Every structure is written in C-alpha cells, then in structure tokens.
Short mmCIF file of C-alpha atoms and ligand atoms in Angstrom, two decimals:
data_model
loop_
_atom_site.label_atom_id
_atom_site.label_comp_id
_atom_site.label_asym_id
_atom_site.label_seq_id
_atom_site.Cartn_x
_atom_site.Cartn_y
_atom_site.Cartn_z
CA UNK A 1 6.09 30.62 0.53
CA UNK A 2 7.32 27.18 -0.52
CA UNK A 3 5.41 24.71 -2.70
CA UNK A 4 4.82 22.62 0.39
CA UNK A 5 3.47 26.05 2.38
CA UNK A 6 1.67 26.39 -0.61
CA UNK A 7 0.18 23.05 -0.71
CA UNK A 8 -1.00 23.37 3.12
CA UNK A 9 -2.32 26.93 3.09
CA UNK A 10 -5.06 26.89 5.52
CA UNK A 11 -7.17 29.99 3.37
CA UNK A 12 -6.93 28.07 0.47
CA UNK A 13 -7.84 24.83 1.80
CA UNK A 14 -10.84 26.11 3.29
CA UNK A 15 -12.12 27.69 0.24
CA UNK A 16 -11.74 24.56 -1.73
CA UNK A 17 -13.38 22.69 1.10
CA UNK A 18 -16.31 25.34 0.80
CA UNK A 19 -16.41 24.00 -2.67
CA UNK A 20 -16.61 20.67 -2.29
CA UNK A 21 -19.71 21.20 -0.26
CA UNK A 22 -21.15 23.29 -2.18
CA UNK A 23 -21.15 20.67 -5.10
CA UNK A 24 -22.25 17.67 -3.46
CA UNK A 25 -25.40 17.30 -3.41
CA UNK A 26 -25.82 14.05 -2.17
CA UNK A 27 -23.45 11.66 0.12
CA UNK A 28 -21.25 9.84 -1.65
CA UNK A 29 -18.57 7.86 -1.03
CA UNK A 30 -15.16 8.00 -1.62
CA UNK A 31 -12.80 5.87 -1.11
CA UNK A 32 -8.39 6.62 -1.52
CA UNK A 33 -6.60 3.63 -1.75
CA UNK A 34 -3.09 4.75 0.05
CA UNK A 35 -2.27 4.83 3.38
CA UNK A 36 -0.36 8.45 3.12
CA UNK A 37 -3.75 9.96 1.94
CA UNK A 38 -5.78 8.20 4.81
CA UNK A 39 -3.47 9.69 7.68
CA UNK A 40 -3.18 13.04 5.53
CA UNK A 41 -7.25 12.93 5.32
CA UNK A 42 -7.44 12.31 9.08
CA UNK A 43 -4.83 14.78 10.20
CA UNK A 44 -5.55 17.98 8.68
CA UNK A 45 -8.97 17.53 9.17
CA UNK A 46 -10.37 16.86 6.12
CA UNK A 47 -12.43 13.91 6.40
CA UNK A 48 -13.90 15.60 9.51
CA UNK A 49 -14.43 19.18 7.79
CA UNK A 50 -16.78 17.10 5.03
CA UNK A 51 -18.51 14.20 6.93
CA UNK A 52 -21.89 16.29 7.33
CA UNK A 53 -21.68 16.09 3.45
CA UNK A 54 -19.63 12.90 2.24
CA UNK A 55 -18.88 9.52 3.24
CA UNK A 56 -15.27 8.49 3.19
CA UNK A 57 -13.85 4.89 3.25
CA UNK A 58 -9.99 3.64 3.28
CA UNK A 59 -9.14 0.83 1.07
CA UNK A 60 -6.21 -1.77 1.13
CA UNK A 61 -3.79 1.22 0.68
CA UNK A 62 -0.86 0.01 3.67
CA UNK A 63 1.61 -2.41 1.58
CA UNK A 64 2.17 -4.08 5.13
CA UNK A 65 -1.50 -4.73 5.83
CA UNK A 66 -1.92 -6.57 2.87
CA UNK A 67 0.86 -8.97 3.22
CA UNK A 68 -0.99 -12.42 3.46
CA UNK A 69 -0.07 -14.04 7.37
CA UNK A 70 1.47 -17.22 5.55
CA UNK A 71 4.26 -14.60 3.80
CA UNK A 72 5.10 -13.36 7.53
CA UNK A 73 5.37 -16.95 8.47
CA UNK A 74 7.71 -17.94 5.46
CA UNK A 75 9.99 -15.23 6.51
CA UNK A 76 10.06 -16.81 10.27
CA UNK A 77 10.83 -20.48 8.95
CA UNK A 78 13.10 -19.09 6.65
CA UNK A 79 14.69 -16.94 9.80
CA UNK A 80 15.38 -20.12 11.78
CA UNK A 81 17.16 -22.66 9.32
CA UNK A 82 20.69 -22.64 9.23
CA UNK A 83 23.22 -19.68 8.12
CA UNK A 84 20.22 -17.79 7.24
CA UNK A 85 19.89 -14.25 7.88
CA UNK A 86 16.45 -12.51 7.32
CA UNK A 87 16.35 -9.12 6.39
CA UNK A 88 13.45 -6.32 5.77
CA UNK A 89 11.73 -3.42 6.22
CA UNK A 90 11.14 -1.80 9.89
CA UNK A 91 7.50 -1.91 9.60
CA UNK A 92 7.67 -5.79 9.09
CA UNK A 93 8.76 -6.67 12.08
CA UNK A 94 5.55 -6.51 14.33
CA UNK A 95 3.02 -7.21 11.96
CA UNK A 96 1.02 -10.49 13.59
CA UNK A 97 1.34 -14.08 10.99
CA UNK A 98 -0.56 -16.96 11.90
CA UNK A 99 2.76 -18.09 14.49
CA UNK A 100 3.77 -14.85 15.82
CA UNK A 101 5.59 -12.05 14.34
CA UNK A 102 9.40 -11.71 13.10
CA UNK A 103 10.17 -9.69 16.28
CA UNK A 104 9.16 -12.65 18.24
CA UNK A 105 11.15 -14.82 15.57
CA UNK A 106 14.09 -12.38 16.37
CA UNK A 107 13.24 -12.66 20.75
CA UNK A 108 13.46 -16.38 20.20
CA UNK A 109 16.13 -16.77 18.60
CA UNK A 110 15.89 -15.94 15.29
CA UNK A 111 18.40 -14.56 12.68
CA UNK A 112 16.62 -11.13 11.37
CA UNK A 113 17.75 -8.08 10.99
CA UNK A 114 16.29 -4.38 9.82
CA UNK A 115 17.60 -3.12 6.75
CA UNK A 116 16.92 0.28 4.89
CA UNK A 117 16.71 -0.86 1.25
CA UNK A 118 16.86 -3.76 -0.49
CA UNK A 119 20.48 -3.23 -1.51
CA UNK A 120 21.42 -2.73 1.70
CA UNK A 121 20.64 -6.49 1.83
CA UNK A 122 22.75 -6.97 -1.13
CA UNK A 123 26.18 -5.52 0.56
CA UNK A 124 25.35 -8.10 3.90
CA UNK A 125 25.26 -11.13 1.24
CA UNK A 126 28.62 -9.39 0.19
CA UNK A 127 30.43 -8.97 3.47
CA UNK A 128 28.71 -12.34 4.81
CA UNK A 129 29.28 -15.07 2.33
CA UNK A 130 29.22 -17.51 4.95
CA UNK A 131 25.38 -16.99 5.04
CA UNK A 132 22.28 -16.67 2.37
CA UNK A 133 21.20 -13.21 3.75
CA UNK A 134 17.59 -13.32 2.37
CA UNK A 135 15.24 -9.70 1.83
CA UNK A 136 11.78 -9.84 2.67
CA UNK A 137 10.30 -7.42 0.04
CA UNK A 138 6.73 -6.37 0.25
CA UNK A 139 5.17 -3.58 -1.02
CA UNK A 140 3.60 -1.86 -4.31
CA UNK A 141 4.66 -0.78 -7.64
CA UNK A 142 6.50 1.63 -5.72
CA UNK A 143 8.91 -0.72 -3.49
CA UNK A 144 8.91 -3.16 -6.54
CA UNK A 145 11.71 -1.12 -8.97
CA UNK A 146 14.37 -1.59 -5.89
CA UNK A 147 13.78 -4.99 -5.13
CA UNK A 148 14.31 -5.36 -8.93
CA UNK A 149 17.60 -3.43 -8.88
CA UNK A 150 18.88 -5.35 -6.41
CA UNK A 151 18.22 -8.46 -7.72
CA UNK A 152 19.78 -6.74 -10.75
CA UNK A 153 22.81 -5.82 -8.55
CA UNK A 154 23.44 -9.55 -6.65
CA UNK A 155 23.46 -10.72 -10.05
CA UNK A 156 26.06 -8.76 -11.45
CA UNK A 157 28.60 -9.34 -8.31
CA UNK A 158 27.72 -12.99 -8.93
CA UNK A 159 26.37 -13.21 -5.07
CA UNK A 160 24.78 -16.59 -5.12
CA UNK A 161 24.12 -15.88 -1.14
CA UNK A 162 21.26 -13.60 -2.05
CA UNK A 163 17.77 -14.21 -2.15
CA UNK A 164 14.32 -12.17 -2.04
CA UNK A 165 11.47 -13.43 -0.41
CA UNK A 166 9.26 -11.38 -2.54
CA UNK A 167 5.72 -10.11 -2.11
CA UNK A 168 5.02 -7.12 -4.10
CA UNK A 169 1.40 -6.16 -4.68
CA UNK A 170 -0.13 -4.55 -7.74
CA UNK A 171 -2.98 -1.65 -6.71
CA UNK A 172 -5.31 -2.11 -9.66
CA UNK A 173 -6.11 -5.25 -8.98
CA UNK A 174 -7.12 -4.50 -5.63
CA UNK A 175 -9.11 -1.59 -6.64
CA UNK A 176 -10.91 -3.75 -9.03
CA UNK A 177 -11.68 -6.35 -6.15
CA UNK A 178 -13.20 -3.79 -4.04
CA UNK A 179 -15.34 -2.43 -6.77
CA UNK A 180 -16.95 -5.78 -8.08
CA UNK A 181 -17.66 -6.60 -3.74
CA UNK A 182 -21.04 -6.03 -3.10
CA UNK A 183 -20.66 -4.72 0.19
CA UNK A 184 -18.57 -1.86 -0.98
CA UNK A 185 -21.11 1.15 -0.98
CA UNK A 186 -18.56 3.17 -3.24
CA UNK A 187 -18.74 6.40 -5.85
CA UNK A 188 -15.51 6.98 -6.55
CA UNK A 189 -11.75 6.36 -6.41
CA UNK A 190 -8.85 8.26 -5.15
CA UNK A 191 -5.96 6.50 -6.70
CA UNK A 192 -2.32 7.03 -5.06
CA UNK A 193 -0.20 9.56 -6.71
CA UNK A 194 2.57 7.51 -5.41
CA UNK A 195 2.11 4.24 -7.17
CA UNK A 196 1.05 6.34 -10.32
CA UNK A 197 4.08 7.99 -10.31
CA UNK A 198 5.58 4.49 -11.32
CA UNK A 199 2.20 3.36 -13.45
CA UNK A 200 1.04 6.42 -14.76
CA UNK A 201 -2.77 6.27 -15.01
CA UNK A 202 -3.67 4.78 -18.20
CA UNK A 203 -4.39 1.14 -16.90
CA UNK A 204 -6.96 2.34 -15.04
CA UNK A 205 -9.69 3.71 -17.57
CA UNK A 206 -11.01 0.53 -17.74
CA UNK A 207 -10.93 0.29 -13.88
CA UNK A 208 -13.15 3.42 -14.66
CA UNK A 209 -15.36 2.05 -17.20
CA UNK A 210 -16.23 -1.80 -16.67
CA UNK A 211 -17.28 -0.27 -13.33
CA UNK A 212 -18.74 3.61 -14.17
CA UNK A 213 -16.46 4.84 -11.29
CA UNK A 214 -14.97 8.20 -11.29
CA UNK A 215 -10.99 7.62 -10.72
CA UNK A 216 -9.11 10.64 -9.50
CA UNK A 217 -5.47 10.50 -9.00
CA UNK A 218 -3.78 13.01 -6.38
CA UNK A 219 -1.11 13.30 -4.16
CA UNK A 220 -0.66 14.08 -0.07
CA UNK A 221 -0.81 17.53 0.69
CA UNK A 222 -4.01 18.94 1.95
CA UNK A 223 -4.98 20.48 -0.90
CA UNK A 224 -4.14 17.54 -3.09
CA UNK A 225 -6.69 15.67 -1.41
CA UNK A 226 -8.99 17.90 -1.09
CA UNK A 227 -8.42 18.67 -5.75
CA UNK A 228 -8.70 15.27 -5.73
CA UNK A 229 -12.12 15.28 -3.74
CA UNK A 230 -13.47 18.13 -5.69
CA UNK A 231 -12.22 16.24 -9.29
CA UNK A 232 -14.48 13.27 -8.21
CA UNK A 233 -17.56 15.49 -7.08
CA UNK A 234 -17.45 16.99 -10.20
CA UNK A 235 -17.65 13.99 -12.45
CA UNK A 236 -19.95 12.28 -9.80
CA UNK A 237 -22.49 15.49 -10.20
CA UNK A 238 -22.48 15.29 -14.07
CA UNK A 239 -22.55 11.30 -14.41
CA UNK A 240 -19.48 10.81 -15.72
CA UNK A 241 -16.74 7.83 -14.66
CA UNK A 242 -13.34 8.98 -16.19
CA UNK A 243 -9.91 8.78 -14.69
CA UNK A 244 -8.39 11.99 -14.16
CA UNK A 245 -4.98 13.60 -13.24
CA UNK A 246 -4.87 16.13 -10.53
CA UNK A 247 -1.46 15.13 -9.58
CA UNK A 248 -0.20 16.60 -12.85
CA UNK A 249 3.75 18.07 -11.01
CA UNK A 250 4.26 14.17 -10.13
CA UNK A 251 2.05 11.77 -12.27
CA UNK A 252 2.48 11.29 -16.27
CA UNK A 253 0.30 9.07 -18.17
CA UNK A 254 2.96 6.44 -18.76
CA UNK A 255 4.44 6.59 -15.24
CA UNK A 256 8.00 6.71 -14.94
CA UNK A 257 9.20 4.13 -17.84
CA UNK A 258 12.91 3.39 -16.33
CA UNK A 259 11.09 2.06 -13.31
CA UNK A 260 8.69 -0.13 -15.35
CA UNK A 261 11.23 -1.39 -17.67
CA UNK A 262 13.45 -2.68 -14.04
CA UNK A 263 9.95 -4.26 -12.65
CA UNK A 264 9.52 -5.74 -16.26
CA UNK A 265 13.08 -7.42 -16.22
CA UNK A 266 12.79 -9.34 -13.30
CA UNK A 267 9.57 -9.94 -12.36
CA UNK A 268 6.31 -11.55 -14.13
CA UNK A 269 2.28 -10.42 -13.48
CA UNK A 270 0.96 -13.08 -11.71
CA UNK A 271 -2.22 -14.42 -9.35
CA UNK A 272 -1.20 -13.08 -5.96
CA UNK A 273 -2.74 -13.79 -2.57
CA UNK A 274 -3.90 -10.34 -0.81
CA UNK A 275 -4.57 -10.53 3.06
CA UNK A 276 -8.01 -10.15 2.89
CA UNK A 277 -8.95 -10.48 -0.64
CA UNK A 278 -7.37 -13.97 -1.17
CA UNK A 279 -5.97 -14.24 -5.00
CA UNK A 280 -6.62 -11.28 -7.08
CA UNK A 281 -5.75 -12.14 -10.75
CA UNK A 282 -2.61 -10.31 -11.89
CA UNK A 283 -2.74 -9.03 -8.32
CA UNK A 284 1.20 -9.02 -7.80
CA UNK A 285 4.90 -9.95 -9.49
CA UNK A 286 6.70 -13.06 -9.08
CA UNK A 287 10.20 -14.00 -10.33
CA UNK A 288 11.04 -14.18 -13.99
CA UNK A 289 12.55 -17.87 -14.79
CA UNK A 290 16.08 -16.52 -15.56
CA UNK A 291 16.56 -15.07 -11.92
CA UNK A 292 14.72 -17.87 -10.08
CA UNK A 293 18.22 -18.34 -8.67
CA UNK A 294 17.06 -15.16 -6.64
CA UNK A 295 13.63 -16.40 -5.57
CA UNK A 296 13.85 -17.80 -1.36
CA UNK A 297 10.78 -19.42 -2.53
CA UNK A 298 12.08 -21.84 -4.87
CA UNK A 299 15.20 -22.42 -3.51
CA UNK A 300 13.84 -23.04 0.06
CA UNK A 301 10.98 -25.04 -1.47
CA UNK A 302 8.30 -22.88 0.22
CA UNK A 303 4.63 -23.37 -0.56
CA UNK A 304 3.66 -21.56 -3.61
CA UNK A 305 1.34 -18.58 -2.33
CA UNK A 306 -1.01 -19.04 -5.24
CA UNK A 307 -2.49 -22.10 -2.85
CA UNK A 308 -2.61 -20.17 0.20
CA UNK A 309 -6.16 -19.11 1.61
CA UNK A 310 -7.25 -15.71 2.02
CA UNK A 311 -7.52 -14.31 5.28
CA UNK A 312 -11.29 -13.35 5.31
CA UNK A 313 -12.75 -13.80 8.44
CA UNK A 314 -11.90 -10.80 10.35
CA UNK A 315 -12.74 -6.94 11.42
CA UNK A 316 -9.33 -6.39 9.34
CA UNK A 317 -10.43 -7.63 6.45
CA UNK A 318 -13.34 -5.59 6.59
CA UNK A 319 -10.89 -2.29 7.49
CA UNK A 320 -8.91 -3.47 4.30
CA UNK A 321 -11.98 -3.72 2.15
CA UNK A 322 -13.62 -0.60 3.69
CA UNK A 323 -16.84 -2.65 4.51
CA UNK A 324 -16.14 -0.93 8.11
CA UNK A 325 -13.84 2.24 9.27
CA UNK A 326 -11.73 1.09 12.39
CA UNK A 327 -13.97 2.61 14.92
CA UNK A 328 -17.01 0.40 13.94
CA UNK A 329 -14.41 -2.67 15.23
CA UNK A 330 -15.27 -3.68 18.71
CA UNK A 331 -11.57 -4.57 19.41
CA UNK A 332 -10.75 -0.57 18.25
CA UNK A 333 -8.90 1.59 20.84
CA UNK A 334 -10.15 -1.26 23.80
CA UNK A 335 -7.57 -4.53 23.38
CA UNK A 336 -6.51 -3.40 19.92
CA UNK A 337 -3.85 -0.20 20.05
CA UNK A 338 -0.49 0.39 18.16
CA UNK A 339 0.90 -0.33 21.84
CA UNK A 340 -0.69 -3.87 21.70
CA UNK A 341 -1.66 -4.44 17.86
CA UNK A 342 -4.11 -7.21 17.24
CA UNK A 343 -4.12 -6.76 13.66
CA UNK A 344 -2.00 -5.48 10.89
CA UNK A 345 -3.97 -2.19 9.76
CA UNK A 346 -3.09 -1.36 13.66
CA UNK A 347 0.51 -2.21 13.48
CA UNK A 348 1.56 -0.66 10.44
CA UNK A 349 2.17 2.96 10.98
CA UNK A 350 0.78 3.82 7.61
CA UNK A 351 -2.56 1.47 8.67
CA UNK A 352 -5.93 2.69 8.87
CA UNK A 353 -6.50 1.76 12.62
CA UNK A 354 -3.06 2.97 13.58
CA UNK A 355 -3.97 6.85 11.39
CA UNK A 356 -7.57 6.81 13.13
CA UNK A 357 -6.27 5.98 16.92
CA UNK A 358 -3.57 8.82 16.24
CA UNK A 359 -5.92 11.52 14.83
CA UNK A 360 -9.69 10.47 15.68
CA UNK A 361 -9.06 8.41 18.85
CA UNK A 362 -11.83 6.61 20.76
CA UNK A 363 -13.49 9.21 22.87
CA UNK A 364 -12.63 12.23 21.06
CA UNK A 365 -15.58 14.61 19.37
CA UNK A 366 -15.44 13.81 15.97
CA UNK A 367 -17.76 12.13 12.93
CA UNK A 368 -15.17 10.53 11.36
S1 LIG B 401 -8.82 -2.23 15.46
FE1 LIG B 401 -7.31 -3.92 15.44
S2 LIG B 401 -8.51 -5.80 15.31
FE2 LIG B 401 -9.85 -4.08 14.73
S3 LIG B 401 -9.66 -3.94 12.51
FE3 LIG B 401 -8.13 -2.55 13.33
S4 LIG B 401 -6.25 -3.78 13.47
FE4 LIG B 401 -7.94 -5.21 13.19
#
C-alpha cells in the first residue's frame, strides 16, 4: 500500500469517523479555510458521514474567489491598451468583474493569454520585446514565492517589458476577519496544510488565543481531514483553543524559510482588499519600492486597491464568509451552475459552489 492508499483507506477512515462521533458531544462548527479540503470534505463523504453530529462551514479558502472584481477589471483595461499582452492563470479567465470577465476581454478583442507559471510569463517578455507582457498573479502564500522568483528572474535578464499585476492574499488575516464577524457561528479552525507549508503555524497562536478558537492544521487526504476534525473535537471537548499540527510529514513550525525569505525580498505586508471582506489589515503583499519597476500598477497608474470597496452585498460574500453554504443561495444549481457561473465561488473549480454542485448537487439525498 502506498502512503496515498494509506491516507484513503476506507477501514481506517471509518473508524476515525466512529471517533469523531463518539467525542462530540455537542454540534459544533468547523470551519477549513482551503478550497482542496472543502471538495476533499464533500467528495469522500465526510461532511455527509458527520452532519447528524457537526456543523461544517467553508471559509474564503479559493485564491480566485477572493480576488476583489476591480483586480479582474484592471487586468481587462490593462488587456486592451496598446502592445500589451495579459497573461495568468487558467482559472482567471471566467471569473465575473464588475465589466465582464477576461475571456470576454479576450472574445472582444483583447490581448490575454493562459500561462502555466509566472515565469512562463517571464520567457514571453523575453521572446516579445516589442510588448510589456504583464502576469496577473493572484493567490496565497503559496502562489506568492513564484511570482517573487519571477520578478527575481525579469530582473536579472534586465526585461524592462515585464510587469505583475499582483494580488496575493495572506490567510490569517482572513481567518481573523471571519472570527471577529458576528454572524460567524464558529468553534474551530481547520487551517490549510498548504499555505502552512510556506508559513508554518506559529503566527497563528494568537489567531488561537485573542479569539479562544481551537486551530488545527491538516492536509487533503481523507484521513487528514478527518485527524484534523478529531484534533479540534478534542480540544473543543476539554476547553482548550491551541493551534495544533496534524500535518506533521508536510508542515514545520517555521514553514519553509527559502520561500519566505523570496516573498520577503520582493514584496511588503500591506492593507489588502478581499472580495467580500473589503480591506483586511496586513491582508496581502504589495511591491517592495526597489522593484516597483515590476508593479503594472504603478506603471499603468491604476487605482490603488487600498481605496477600492468591498464587495459585500451578495449570496457570495456570504459563501466566502460561511454565513451561508451554497445550497441556502436561491440562485444555487437554478441560474447559477459552473456551466453558467454567476459568481466566483461557482466559477472557480476549487470554489465552494462549484465542490457542492459536483458532489452534493441540488436534488440529491444528502444533509450537507
Ligand atoms: S450559487 Fe452562484 S450566486 Fe450563489 S453564492 Fe454560489 S456563486 Fe454566488
């Protein structure tokens, strides 16, 4: 048997799932803040093999469904001025703004293309000088450390042709912004192994503390999740709120230092608009004064985002906060599918709405 055989082993899943029932002994609610877990929770069952015993809520854990509307609109301005050529991720490309989305951009004329990485962006700028080939980079901690390298990398071959739109996110700040909402019924945390393979865990004790909330970090597999259930149960039953590791083969407590120390070099903390949330403080990165050169904001005099509303009004928002799960939204399933997306926690395949309508559509038998 292989670790990952090992990690999906149906006897040993349910016998950890027997104990999780068997310790909770009343419903609380969890909530993981990763996308991954939330379509690993919904597909192997687990959400629905606990929800006569436990609540379970999914946070802003889908880098693309937190990317503020006015970021998705940059990138289609950007898209249509001159020897321009927009570049990003897949996943970007149907995910709504407040005009439309870059695949629209791209129907209408627009100059975007999909890349695989951020330095694939790089080489374009290389074999296009006759352009500014421009990288829209969203994402977490985790997406952050290339974005940096590349910056890293335009710099060294002296590409002056290069420039990130950037939007990278910081989780803890989120977390933190769910926890102080009063509409948040929530126990406990499920923090991404992921993003704390990059952060390590120790920032978050306070997380813990200042809001006496259990923080458990784990991975993907099945029976990550459901360690990762059982570690919160456990301190939730004897009234403790510490942050624990049960994602020990992948997670230190100082993350993975290399990867810091490249976010660290480029980038700054800073206030950073959240779809959703508005400005969290410290909620994201921004470009470090020495590699401004680099930033499509400044040299394409773009609004700064730290003026831009928050997106607050909708069922989304409410998805992202996990105020509601995506079958308590009316649109759910009925005008809203990943066929016809009316919002971005539908679009993005690592979205809440798009993991429920795969694994718990509308009309099937389930509690989830
Ligand atoms: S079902 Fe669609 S409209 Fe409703 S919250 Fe999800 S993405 Fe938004």
């Amino acid at each position: 048997m292989n670790l990952i055989d090992d990690y999906r082993n149906p006897h040993r899943l349910q016998e950890r799932l027997e104990v999780a029932r068997r310790l909770a002994t009343r419903r609380w609610t969890i909530m993981d803040v990763c996308g991954g877990q939330t379509h690993s929770l919904l597909r192997y069952g687990i959400e629905t093999a606990l929800a006569d015993c436990m609540n379970f809520i999914h946070g802003p854990g889908c880098p693309v469904c937190v990317t503020p509307a006015e970021v998705i609109d940059a990138a289609i301005d950007l898209s249509q001025r001159p020897k321009v050529l927009l570049t990003t991720f897949g996943d970007m490309l149907r995910v709504p703004g407040k005009t439309g989305s870059l695949m629209q951009a791209r129907a209408a004329g627009g100059q975007i293309r999909m890349v695989y990485s951020p330095c694939d962006a790089v080489q374009l700028a290389e074999r296009h000088p006759d352009l500014t080939v421009i990288f829209l980079a969203v994402g977490f901690e985790t997406t952050a450390p290339a974005t940096a390298l590349a910056t890293l990398q335009a710099q060294a071959r002296d590409l002056k042709n290069f420039a990130v739109l950037a939007h990278h996110v910081r989780v803890e700040p989120a977390m933190r912004g769910v926890a102080a909402a009063p509409s948040a019924p929530l126990s406990a945390f499920l923090a991404a192994g992921h993003v704390c393979t990059v952060t390590g865990y120790e920032s978050l004790r306070s997380l813990a503390a200042d809001f006496r909330l259990p923080v458990v970090v784990t991975g993907f597999e099945p029976l990550d999740l459901v360690e990762g259930i059982i570690g919160c149960l456990e301190q939730l039953e004897s009234g403790r709120a510490e942050v624990e590791n049960r994602y020990a083969r992948c997670v230190r407590p100082d993350g993975n230092p290399d990867a810091l120390r490249l976010i660290d070099r480029v980038f700054a903390v800073s206030h950073l608009s959240w779809r959703g949330f508005g400005i969290l403080p410290d909620g994201g990165f921004t470009f470090r004064e020495e590699y401004s050169l680099f930033d499509a904001r400044r040299r394409f005099g773009l609004a700064p985002l730290s003026t831009l509303p928050a997106d607050r009004e909708s069922s989304c928002t409410a998805v992202l906060m996990g105020i509601i799960r995506p079958p308590e939204c009316p649109l759910f399933g009925v005008t809203c599918t990943p066929d016809a997306p009316q919002g971005a926690p539908m679009v993005s395949s690592e979205g809440a709405c798009a993991a429920y309508y795969r694994y718990a559509p509308p009309g099937a038998t389930t509690d989830v």
